[in-house]
Coordinates of C-alpha atoms and ligand atoms in Angstrom, one line a residue:
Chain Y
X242 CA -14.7 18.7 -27.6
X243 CA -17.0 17.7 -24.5
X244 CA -17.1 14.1 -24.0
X245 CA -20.6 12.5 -21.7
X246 CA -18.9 12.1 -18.5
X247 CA -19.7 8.6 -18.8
X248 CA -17.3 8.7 -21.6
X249 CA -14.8 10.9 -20.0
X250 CA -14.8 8.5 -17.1
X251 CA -14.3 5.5 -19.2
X252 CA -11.4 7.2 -21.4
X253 CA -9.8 8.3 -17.3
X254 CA -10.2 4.7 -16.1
X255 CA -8.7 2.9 -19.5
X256 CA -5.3 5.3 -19.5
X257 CA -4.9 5.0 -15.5
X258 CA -4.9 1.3 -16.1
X259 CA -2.9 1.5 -18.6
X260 CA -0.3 3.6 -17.3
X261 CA -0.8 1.5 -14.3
X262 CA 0.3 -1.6 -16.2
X263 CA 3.1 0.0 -17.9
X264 CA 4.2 0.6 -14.5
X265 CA 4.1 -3.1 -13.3
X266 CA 5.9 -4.2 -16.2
X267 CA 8.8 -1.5 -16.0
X268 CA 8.9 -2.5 -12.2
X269 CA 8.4 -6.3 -11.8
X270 CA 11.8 -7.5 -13.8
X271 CA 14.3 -5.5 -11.5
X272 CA 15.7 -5.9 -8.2
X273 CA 15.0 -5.8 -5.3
X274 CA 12.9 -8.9 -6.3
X275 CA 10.4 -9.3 -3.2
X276 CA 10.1 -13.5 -3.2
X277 CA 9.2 -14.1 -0.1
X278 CA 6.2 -12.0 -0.1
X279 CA 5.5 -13.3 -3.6
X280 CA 5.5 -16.8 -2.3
X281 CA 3.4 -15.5 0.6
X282 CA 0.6 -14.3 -1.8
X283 CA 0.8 -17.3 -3.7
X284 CA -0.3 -19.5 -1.2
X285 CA -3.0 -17.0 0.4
X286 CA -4.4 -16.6 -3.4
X287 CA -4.3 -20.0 -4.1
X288 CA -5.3 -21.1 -0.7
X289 CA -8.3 -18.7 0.1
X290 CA -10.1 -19.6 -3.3
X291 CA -9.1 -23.3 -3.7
X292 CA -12.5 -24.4 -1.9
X293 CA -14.6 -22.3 -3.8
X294 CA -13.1 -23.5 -7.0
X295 CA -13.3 -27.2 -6.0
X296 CA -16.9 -26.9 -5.0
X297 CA -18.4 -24.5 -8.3
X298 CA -16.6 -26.9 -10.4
X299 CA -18.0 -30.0 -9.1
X300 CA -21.6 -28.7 -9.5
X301 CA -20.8 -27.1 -13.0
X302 CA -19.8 -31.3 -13.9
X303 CA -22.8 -32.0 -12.5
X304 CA -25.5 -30.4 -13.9
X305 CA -23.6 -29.8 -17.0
X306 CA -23.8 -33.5 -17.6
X307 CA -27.5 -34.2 -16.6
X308 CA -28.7 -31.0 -18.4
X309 CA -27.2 -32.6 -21.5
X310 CA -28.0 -36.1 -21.2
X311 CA -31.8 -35.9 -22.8
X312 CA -30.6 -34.1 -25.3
X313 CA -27.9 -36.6 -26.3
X314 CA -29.9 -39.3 -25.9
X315 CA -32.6 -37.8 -28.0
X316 CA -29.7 -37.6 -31.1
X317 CA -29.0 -40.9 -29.8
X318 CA -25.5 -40.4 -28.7
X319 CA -25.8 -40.9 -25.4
X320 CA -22.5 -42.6 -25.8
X321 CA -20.7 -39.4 -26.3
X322 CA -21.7 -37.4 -23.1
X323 CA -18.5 -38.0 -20.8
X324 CA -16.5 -37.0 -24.4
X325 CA -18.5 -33.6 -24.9
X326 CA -18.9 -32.5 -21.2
X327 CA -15.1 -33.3 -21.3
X328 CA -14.7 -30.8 -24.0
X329 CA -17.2 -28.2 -22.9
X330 CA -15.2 -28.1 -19.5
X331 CA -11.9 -28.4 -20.5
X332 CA -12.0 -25.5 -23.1
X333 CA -14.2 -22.7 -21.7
X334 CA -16.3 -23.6 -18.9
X335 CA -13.6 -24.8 -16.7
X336 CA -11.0 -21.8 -17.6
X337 CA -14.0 -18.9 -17.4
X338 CA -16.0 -20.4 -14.6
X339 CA -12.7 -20.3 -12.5
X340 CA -11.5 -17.4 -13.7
X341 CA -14.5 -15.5 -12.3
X342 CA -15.1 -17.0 -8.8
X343 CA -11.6 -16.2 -8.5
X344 CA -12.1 -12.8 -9.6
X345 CA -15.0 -12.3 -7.2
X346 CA -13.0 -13.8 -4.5
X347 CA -9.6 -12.3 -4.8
X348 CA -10.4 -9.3 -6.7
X349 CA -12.4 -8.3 -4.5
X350 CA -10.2 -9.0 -1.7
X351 CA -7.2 -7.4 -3.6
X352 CA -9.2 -4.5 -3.9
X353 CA -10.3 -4.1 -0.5
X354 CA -6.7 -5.1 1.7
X355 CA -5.4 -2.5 -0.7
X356 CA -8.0 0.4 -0.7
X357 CA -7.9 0.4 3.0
X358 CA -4.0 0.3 3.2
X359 CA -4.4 3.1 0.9
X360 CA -6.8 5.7 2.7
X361 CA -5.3 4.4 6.4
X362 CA -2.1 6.1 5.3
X363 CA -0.6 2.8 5.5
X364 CA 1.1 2.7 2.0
X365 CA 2.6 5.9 2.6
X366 CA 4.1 4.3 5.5
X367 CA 5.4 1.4 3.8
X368 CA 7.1 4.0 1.0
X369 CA 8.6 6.3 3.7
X370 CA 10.0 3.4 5.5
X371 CA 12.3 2.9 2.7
X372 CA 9.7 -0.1 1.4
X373 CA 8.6 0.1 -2.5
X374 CA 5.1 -0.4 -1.7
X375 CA 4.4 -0.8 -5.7
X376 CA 7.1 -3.9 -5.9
X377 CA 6.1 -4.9 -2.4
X378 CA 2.1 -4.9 -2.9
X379 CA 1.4 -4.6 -6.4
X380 CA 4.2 -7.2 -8.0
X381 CA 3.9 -9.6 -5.9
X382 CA -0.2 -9.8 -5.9
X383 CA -0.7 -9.6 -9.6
X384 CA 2.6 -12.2 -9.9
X385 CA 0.8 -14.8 -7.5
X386 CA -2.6 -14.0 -9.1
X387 CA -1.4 -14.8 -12.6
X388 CA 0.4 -18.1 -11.7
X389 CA -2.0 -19.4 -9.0
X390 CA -5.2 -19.3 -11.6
X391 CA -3.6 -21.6 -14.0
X392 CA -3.1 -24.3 -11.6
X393 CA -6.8 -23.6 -10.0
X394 CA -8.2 -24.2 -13.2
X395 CA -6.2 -27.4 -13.7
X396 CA -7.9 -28.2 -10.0
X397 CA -11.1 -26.8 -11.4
X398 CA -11.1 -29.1 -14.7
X399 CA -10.1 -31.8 -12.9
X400 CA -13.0 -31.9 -10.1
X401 CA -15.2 -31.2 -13.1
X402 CA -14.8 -34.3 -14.8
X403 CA -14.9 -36.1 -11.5
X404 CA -18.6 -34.2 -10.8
X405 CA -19.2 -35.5 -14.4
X406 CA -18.3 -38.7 -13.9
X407 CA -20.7 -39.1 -10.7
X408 CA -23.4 -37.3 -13.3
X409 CA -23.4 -40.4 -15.7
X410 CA -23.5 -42.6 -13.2
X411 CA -26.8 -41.2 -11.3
X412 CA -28.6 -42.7 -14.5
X413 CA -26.5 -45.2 -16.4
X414 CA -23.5 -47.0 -15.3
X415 CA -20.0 -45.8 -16.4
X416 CA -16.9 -47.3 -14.9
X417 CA -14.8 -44.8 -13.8
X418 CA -12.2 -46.3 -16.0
X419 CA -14.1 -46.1 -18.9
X420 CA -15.2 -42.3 -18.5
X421 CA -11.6 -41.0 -18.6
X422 CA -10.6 -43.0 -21.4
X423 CA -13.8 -41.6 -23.7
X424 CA -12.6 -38.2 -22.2
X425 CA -9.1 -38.3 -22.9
X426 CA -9.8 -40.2 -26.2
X427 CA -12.0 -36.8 -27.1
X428 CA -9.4 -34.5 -26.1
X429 CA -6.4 -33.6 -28.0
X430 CA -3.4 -31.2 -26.8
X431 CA -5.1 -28.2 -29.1
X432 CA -8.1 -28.3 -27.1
X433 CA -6.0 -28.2 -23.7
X434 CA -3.1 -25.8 -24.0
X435 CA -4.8 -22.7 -25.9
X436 CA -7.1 -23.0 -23.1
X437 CA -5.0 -23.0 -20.2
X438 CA -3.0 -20.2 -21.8
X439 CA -5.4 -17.8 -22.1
X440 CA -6.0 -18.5 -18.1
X441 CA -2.5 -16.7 -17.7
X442 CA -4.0 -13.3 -18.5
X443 CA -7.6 -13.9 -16.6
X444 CA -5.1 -14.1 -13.6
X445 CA -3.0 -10.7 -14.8
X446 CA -6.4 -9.1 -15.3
X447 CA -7.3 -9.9 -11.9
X448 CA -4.4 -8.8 -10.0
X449 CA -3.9 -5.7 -12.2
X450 CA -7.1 -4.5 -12.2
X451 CA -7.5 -5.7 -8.0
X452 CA -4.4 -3.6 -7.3
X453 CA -5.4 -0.9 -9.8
X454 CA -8.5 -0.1 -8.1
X455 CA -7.3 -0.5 -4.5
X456 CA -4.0 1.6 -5.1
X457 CA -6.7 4.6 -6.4
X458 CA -8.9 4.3 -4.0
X459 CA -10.8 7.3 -2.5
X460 CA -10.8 8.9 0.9
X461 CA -13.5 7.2 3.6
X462 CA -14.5 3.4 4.2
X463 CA -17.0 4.0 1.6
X464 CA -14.4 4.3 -1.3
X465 CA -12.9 1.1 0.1
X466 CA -15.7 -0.8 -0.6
X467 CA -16.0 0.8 -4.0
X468 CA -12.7 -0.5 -4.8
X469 CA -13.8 -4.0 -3.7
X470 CA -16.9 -3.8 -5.7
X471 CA -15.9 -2.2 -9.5
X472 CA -12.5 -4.4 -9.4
X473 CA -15.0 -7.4 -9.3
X474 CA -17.3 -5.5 -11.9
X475 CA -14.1 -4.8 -14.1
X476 CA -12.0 -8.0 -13.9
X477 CA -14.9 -10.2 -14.7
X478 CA -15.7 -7.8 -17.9
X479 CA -11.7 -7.9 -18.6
X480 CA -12.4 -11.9 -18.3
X481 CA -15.3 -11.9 -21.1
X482 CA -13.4 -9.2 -23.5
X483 CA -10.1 -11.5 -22.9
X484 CA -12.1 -14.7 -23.9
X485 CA -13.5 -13.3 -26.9
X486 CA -10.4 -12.1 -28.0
X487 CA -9.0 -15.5 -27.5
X488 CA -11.4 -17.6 -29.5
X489 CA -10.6 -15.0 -32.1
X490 CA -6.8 -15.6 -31.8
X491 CA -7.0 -19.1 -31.6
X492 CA -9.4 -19.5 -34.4
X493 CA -7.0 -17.1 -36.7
X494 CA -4.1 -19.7 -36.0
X495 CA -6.4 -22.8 -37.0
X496 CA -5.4 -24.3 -33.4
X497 CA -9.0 -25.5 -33.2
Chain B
X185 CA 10.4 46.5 18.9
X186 CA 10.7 42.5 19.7
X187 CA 8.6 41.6 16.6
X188 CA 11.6 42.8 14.6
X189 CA 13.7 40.6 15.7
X190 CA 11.9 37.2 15.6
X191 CA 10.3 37.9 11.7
X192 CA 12.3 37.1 9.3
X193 CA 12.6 39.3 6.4
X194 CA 15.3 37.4 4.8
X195 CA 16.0 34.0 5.9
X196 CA 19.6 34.4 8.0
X197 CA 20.8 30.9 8.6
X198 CA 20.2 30.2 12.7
X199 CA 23.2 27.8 11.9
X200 CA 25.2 27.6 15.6
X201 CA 28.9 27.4 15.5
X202 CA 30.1 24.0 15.8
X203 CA 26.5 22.5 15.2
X204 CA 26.1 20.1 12.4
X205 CA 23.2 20.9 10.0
X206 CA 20.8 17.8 9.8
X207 CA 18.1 19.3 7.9
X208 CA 17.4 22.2 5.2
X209 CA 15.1 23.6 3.6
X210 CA 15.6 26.7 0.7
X211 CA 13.2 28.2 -1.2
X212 CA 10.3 25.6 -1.2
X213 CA 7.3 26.2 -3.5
X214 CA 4.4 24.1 -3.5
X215 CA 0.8 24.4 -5.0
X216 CA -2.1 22.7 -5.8
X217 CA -3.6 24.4 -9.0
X218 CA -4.5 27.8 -7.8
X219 CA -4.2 27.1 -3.8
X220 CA -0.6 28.1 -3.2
X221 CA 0.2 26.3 0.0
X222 CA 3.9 26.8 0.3
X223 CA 4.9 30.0 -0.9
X224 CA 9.7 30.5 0.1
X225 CA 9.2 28.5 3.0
X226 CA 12.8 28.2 4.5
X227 CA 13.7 26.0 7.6
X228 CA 16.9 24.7 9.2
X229 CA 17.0 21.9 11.6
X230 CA 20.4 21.5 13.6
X231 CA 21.6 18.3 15.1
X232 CA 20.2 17.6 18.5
X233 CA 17.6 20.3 18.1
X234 CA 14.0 19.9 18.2
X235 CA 11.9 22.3 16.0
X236 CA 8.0 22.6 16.2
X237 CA 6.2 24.1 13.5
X238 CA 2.9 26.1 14.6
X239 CA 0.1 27.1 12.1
X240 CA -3.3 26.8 11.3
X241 CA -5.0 24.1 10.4
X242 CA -4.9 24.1 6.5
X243 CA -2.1 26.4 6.6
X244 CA -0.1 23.4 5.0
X245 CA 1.8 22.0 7.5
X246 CA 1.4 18.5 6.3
X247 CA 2.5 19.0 2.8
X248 CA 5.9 20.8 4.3
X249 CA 6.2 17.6 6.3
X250 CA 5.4 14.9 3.2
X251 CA 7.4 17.3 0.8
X252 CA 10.3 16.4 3.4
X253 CA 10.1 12.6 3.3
X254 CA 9.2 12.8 -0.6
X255 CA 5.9 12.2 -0.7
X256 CA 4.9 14.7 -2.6
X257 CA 7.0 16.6 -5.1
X258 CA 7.7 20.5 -4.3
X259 CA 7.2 22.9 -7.6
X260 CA 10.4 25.0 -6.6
X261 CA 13.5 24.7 -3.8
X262 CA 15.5 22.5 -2.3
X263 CA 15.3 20.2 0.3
X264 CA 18.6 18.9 1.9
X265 CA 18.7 15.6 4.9
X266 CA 21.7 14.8 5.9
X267 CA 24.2 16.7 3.6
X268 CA 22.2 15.1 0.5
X269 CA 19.8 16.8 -1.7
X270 CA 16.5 14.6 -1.9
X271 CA 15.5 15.9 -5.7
X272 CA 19.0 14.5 -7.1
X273 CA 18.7 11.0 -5.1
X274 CA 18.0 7.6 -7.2
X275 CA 15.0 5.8 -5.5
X276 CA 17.3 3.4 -3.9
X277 CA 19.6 6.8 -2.6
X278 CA 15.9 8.1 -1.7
X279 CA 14.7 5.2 0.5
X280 CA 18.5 4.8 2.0
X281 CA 17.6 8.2 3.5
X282 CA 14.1 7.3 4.4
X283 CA 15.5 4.7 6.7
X284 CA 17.6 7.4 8.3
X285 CA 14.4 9.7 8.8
X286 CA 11.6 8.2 11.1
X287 CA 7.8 9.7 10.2
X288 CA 5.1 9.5 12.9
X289 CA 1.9 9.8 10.8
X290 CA -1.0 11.7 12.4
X291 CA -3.3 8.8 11.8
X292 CA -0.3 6.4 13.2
X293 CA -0.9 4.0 9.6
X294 CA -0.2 1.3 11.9
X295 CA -0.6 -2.2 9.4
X296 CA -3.5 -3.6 10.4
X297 CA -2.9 -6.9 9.1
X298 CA -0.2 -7.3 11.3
X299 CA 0.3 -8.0 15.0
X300 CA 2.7 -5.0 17.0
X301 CA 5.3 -7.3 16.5
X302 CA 4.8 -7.9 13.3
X303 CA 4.7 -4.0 12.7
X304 CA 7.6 -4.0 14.5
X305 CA 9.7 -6.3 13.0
X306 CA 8.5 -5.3 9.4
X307 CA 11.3 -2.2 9.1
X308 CA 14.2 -4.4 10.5
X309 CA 13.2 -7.4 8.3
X310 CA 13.7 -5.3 5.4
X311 CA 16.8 -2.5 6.3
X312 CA 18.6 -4.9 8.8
X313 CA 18.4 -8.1 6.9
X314 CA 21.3 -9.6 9.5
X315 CA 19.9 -9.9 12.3
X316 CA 19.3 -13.6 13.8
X317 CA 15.7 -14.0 15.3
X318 CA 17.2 -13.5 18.6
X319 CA 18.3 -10.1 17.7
X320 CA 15.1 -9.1 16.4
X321 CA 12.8 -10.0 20.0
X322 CA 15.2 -8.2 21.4
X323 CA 15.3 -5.2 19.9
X324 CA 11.3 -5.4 19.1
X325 CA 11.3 -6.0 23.3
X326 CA 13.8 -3.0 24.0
X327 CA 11.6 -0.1 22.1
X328 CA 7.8 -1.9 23.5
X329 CA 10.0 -1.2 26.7
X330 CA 10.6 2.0 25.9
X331 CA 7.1 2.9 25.4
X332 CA 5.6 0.6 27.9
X333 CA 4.0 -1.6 25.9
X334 CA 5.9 -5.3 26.4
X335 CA 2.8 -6.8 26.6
X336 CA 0.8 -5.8 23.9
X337 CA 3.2 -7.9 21.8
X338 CA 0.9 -10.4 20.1
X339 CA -2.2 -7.8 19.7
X340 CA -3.5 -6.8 16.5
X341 CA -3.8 -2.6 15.8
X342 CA -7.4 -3.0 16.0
X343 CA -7.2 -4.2 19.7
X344 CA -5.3 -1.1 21.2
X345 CA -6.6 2.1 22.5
X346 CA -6.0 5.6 20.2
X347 CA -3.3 6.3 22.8
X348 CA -1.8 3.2 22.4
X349 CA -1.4 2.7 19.1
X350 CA 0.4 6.1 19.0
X351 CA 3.3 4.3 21.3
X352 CA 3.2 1.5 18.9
X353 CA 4.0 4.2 16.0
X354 CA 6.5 5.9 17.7
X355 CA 7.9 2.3 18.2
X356 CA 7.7 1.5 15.0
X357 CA 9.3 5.3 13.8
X358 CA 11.9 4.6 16.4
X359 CA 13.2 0.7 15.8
X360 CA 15.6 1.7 13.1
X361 CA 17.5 4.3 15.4
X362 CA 16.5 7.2 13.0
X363 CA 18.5 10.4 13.3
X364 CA 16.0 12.5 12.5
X365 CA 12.1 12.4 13.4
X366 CA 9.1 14.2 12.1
X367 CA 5.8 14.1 14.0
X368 CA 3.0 15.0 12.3
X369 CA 1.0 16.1 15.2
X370 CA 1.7 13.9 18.0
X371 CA -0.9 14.9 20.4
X372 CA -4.2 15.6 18.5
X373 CA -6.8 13.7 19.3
X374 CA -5.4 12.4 22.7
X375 CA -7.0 13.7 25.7
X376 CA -4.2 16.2 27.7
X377 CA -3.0 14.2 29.7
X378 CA -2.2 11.0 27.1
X379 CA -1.0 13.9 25.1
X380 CA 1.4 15.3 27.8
X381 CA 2.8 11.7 28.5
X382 CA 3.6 11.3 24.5
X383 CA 4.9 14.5 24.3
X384 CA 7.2 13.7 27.7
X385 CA 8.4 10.2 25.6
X386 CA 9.2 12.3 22.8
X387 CA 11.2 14.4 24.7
X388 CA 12.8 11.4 26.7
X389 CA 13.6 9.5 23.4
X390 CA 15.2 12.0 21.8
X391 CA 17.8 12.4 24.6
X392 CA 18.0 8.7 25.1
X393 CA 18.7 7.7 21.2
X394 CA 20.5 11.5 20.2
X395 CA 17.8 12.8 17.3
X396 CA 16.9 15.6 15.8
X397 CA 13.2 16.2 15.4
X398 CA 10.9 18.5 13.3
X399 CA 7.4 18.2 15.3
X400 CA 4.1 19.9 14.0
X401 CA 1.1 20.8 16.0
X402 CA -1.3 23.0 17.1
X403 CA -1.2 22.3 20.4
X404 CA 0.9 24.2 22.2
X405 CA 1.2 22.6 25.8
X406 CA 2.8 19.9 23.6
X407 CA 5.3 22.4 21.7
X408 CA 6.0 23.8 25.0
X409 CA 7.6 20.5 26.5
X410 CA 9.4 19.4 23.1
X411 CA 10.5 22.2 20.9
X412 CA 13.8 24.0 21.5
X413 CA 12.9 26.7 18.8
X414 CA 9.3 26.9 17.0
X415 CA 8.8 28.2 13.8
X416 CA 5.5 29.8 12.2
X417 CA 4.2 28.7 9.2
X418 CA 1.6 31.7 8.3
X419 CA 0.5 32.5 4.3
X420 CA 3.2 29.6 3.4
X421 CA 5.8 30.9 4.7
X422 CA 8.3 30.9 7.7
X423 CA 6.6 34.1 9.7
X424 CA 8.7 33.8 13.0
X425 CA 11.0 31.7 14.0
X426 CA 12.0 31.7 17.8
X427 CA 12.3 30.0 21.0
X428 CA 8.8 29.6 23.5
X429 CA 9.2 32.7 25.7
X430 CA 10.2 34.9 22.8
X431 CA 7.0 34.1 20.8
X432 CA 5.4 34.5 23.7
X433 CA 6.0 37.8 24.5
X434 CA 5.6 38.9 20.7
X435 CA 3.6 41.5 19.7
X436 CA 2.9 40.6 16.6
X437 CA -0.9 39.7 16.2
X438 CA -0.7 37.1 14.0
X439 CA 2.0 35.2 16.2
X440 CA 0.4 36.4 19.7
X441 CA -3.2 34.6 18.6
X442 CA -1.7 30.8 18.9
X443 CA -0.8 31.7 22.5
X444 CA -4.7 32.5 23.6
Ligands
LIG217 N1 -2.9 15.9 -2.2 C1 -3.5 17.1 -2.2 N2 -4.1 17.6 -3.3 C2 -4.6 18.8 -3.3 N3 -4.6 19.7 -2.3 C3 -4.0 19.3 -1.2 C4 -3.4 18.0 -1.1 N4 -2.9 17.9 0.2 C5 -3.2 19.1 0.8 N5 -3.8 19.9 0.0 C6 -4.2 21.3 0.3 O1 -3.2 21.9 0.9 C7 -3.6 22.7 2.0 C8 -2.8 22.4 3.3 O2 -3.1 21.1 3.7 P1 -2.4 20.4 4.9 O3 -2.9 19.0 5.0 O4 -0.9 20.6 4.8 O5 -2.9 21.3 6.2 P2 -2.4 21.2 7.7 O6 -1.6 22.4 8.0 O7 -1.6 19.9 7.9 O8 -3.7 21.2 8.4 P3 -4.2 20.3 9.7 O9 -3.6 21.0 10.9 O10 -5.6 20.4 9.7 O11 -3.7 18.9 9.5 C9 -5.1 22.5 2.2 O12 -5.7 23.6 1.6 C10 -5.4 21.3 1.3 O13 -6.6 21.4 0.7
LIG218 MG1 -2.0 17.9 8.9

């Protein structure tokens, strides 16, 4: 049978990334553990995208808030707003909004420090130097990538409400006090943790698919910037597809 | 009547009495779907020697030297370093003899995110985890010294000149004290006389730190100054193996065209 070759790229693309994560996973758990690196990548991961995090959620509190205020006010429940933003943020738009700067940012950077590692030679360097450049670049990039988004989003949420908080205030007056306490009273623990879970695997989607895409990259400066490009394009898919499924998962368990 | 002795019909092992065998190579296959590239290549590298390998370009020279190091996986043969058989070797086996075999890529896969002495210090961080940082500068100092680079210490890759940069490699190929080194052509791309003083440190730092070396290129100047015995690599396999002036003074026409 002859697939499209859109089709036949797709089916390519899904089993090398598959096979690819079967390979992180049979890699990551034994020695030689590389910490220091991992540590390393961490902080650069976490570092490099926490000002972009802190400043898209501060303007997604913002306008979130004064986009909804007519509305709630025309249902008369202006009241509510600092309770429903809270909600809004805490479960999708904080996790998903995060999740994809930081795909565009580190993906994209993944994708690129490894595609021209990759066509420079330089990762057959690393392996022939006695290095495994798999545990060396891969591990340790997808590692920090999956536990630094968690604690961005936290960051993210949190700036959110604050961004929020200033929203209220540009028309009414809300101590800052009395904001929290609506938006905590609104929240409860099953609106949090599903949530921050599912921002575990927007980070392991990242990294994998970052690493995936650099490690295959083609010959030339031009297949470098492919990589950059379609691990953005991919991860932030990945993101979506992992979010449906989520709401899906959650909503089978009743934790909403 | 000279060809005859320098082609090999069979492979007779050029073993010399009393000379330890660093390197061998039996019987290697290796294609790529229908483009056979290495077709019985056989090779022996002795201690102390230094062997250049001469063929075209796209005659597969760079496969024989990454299906050395394990890069790439031969269909058929056997490759030995060092008294052990690469094929049978865990990974951890493999990249204990990786750090007793220096590589000096072509495109000198220098890390570009990293200062020389970064680059530098990246193979002892990792093989010689004892050393104190006093240890380190100075062994990082000793091989810049060697290749007359000291002060290039803080520059990034990107900074240095093509000639450079290939001093910084064979720095880098050199800081572990490997005892054997394969340069995967040295010279190309230098003008002659950068590639006559890299050929010249070649030939100085093998005498100076005792290696054995496997050196491939097309350019013979080069070959001249470092090889003790050159081998041809024609239609995949080991056409002539011989020392300069013999080659030189072959017949043959396929071995008499590289010295034009
Ligand atoms: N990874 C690969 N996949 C498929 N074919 C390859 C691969 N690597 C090399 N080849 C093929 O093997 C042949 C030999 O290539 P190789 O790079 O060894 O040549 P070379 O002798 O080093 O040439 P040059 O002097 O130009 O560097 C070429 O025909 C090349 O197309
Ligand atoms: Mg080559």
């Amino acid at each position: 049978m002859v697939l499209p070759n859109t089709w036949q790229r797709f089916l390519d693309e899904t089993g090398g990334m598959s096979r690819f994560t079967g390979r992180f996973f049979s890699q990551a758990f034994k020695p030689r553990y590389e910490f220091s690196e991992f540590i390393r990548q961490c902080f650069i991961i976490g570092y490099k995208s926490l000002p972009l995090v802190g400043l898209t959620g501060f303007i997604m509190g913002l306008v979130l808030t004064m986009q909804l205020r007519p509305s709630m006010i025309s249902y008369g429940a202006e009241s509510q707003l600092p309770a429903m933003v809270g909600i809004a943020i805490v479960r999708e738009i904080g996790p998903v909004i995060t999740a994809l700067i930081f795909a565009g940012k580190i993906g994209s950077s993944i994708g690129a420090e490894l595609g021209s590692m990759k066509v420079t030679e330089q990762i057959d360097a690393m392996e022939v130097s006695g290095t495994n450049p798999f545990k060396y670049l891969v591990v340790t990039r997808v590692m920090a990538a999956t536990f630094m988004l968690p604690v961005l989003v936290i960051l993210g949420d949190a700036i959110s409400l604050y961004g929020s908080y200033i929203g209220v205030n540009i028309r009414g007056v809300t101590s800052f006090d009395l904001f929290f306490k609506q938006v905590f009273d609104a929240l409860s623990f099953d609106d949090f943790f599903p949530a921050f879970i599912k921002t575990y695997f927007f980070g392991f989607a990242v990294g994998i698919v970052g690493c995936y895409k650099g490690f295959n990259s083609n010959k030339g400066t031009e297949g470098v910037g492919r990589s950059a490009n379609s691990s953005v394009v991919v991860s932030s898919l990945l993101i979506f597809i992992i979010d449906l499924l989520a709401v899906q998962i959650i909503d089978l368990f009743g934790l909403n | 009547m000279q060809a005859e002795e320098t082609i090999l019909e069979e492979l007779k092992p050029t073993r010399l009495p009393g000379k330890e065998m660093a390197l061998s190579i039996t019987h290697l296959y290796k294609s790529f779907g229908d483009n056979h590239v290495l077709i019985d290549f056989n090779l022996q590298l002795n201690r102390g020697e230094n062997v250049a390998v001469l063929g075209k370009s796209g005659s597969g020279k760079s496969v024989l030297i990454k299906c050395i190091i394990g890069l790439l996986k031969p269909d058929k043969g056997s490759i030995n370093i060092l008294g052990r058989d690469i094929e049978d070797l865990s990974l951890r086996e493999l990249d204990e003899v990786r750090t007793r075999v220096g590589f000096l890529f072509q495109s000198n896969a220098l890390y570009d995110s990293m200062t020389v002495r970064e680059n530098l210090e990246f193979p002892l961080r990792r093989h010689w985890i004892k050393l104190t940082t006093a240890e380190r500068n100075e062994k990082v100092t000793e091989v810049l010294k060697n290749v007359g680079l000291v002060h290039t210490i803080d520059m990034l890759p990107a900074e240095l000149s093509g000639g450079m940069r290939k001093r910084i490699a064979l720095a880098r190929t050199l800081i572990l004290e490997p005892e054997i080194i394969l340069y995967d052509e040295p010279t190309t791309g230098l003008d002659p006389i950068t590639g006559k003083e890299i050929s010249n440190l070649i030939m100085e730092l093998g005498e100076k730190y005792n290696t054995s070396a496997i050196i491939i290129s097309h350019d013979i100047n080069c070959i001249h100054r470092t090889a003790d015995r050159i081998v041809m690599l024609i239609d995949g396999k080991c056409y002539a193996d011989g020392t300069y002036d013999a080659l030189k003074n072959n017949n043959d026409i396929k071995v008499k065209q590289f010295f034009e």
